[in-house]
Structures are given as structure tokens and as C-alpha cells.
Amino acid sequence: MPTVEVADLKDGDFLLDVREDDEWQAGHAEGALHIPMSEFVACYGELTQAAPQDGRVNVICRSGGRSAQVTNYLVQQGIDAVNVAGGMQVWEAAGRPVVTDAGAAGFVA
């Protein structure tokens, strides 16, 4: 499965967060698109509308398990997708910003 390290992501890279609503509300990467894994197939059109046409979809969850499943699904659909290794736990540990919807400092639940 294609994987990317948090350290290799640049500002502006497209990020798809597949964690559930309570996890998202606690804190997320600014600018990420949120589609919970439990709703992913039903909301697939939201991704195809938001994702860059010729760009990569970086898929993230808490630790990398759910995002790996979604990445595999996207690759099967012909989308250039990669799993973010270690997920939001590594994102936060690397000092990357974690925010709430209100823009305040958040945390990884």
C-alpha cells in the first residue's frame, strides 16, 4: 500500500481525515477534508468534488489503520491515494498544528 510520512507532507497538500466526528471535533489538521470512514462510501462524491484532479489524496486517521483501508479503496477506484503513516498521533507528535473548528488549539483523541 502506498504510504507517506508526516514529515514528507507539505503545507497545502490535500489531506482527507477519515476519523469519526468526535475525534475530528477534538482536533484536526487545518484545511483537511473530513469524511468519517463510517460514512465514506455514501459521501464519496464529496471527495471527488474536493480532491485535486491531478493531485494526490493523503489519507489520515488516528493511527493509520482506518486510513489504510480507505487508501486501498481509493487506489482500487483509480485515485492517487496514500496512507499517512502513524496518522494524527504522529502528526501531533511531530509538532504539526492540531485545531478545532473554531480555530483553537486541539488535541488528538
XYZ file of C-alpha atoms in Angstrom:
109
model
C 0.000 0.000 0.000
C 1.321 3.459 -0.847
C 2.385 5.339 2.284
C 3.749 8.788 3.087
C 5.458 10.013 6.246
C 4.081 13.055 8.063
C 7.478 14.748 7.634
C 7.121 14.475 3.841
C 3.803 16.340 3.712
C 3.967 19.986 2.698
C 1.633 22.842 3.542
C -1.167 22.787 1.008
C -1.067 19.023 0.348
C -4.603 17.624 0.157
C -5.471 15.758 3.363
C -8.505 13.513 3.879
C -9.318 12.783 7.537
C -11.454 9.644 7.961
C -11.793 9.731 11.764
C -15.208 9.885 13.378
C -16.949 13.146 14.318
C -15.902 13.160 17.991
C -12.246 12.675 17.040
C -12.465 15.432 14.413
C -14.081 17.864 16.853
C -11.300 17.303 19.427
C -8.713 18.394 16.870
C -7.643 18.012 13.265
C -5.209 19.315 10.688
C -6.263 22.724 9.409
C -7.661 22.555 5.896
C -8.276 18.798 5.923
C -11.443 17.383 4.370
C -13.408 15.345 6.913
C -15.343 12.298 5.751
C -15.726 9.684 8.525
C -14.869 6.149 7.436
C -18.325 5.018 8.609
C -19.886 7.378 6.029
C -17.207 7.187 3.359
C -18.934 5.216 0.608
C -22.126 7.292 0.926
C -20.116 10.540 0.867
C -17.622 9.517 -1.825
C -18.862 12.321 -4.109
C -17.681 14.926 -1.583
C -14.146 13.641 -2.029
C -14.247 13.585 -5.818
C -15.510 17.187 -5.841
C -12.915 18.465 -3.354
C -9.811 16.480 -4.312
C -7.321 17.975 -6.764
C -7.865 16.494 -10.218
C -4.193 15.734 -10.825
C -3.042 15.599 -7.213
C -2.590 13.046 -4.516
C -5.049 12.298 -1.716
C -3.230 11.884 1.607
C -5.497 9.816 3.872
C -5.170 10.143 7.660
C -6.878 8.725 10.758
C -5.753 8.401 14.383
C -3.012 5.806 13.923
C -3.105 4.584 10.327
C -5.442 1.566 10.350
C -8.664 3.097 9.063
C -6.833 5.345 6.645
C -5.071 2.277 5.213
C -8.447 0.708 4.431
C -9.724 3.881 2.784
C -6.456 4.279 0.858
C -6.797 0.746 -0.529
C -10.369 1.506 -1.603
C -9.340 4.751 -3.320
C -6.446 3.078 -5.142
C -8.904 0.445 -6.419
C -11.032 3.323 -7.754
C -8.024 4.622 -9.695
C -7.314 7.561 -7.376
C -3.739 8.526 -6.491
C -4.026 7.987 -2.730
C -1.514 7.319 0.040
C -1.841 6.399 3.699
C -0.262 8.823 6.184
C 1.930 6.589 8.358
C 1.111 6.813 12.068
C -1.854 9.111 11.482
C -2.769 12.081 13.628
C -0.792 10.687 16.558
C 2.433 11.135 14.590
C 1.142 14.438 13.149
C 0.693 15.840 16.656
C 3.977 14.341 17.956
C 5.809 15.992 15.036
C 4.576 19.386 16.219
C 2.159 19.891 13.350
C -0.787 22.128 14.270
C -3.959 20.488 15.554
C -7.004 22.792 15.637
C -10.705 22.740 16.400
C -13.385 24.006 14.020
C -13.260 27.309 15.916
C -9.529 27.607 15.200
C -8.439 27.000 18.800
C -5.694 24.559 19.735
C -6.991 20.998 19.609
C -5.736 17.554 20.531
C -5.791 14.055 19.072
C -8.477 11.979 20.767
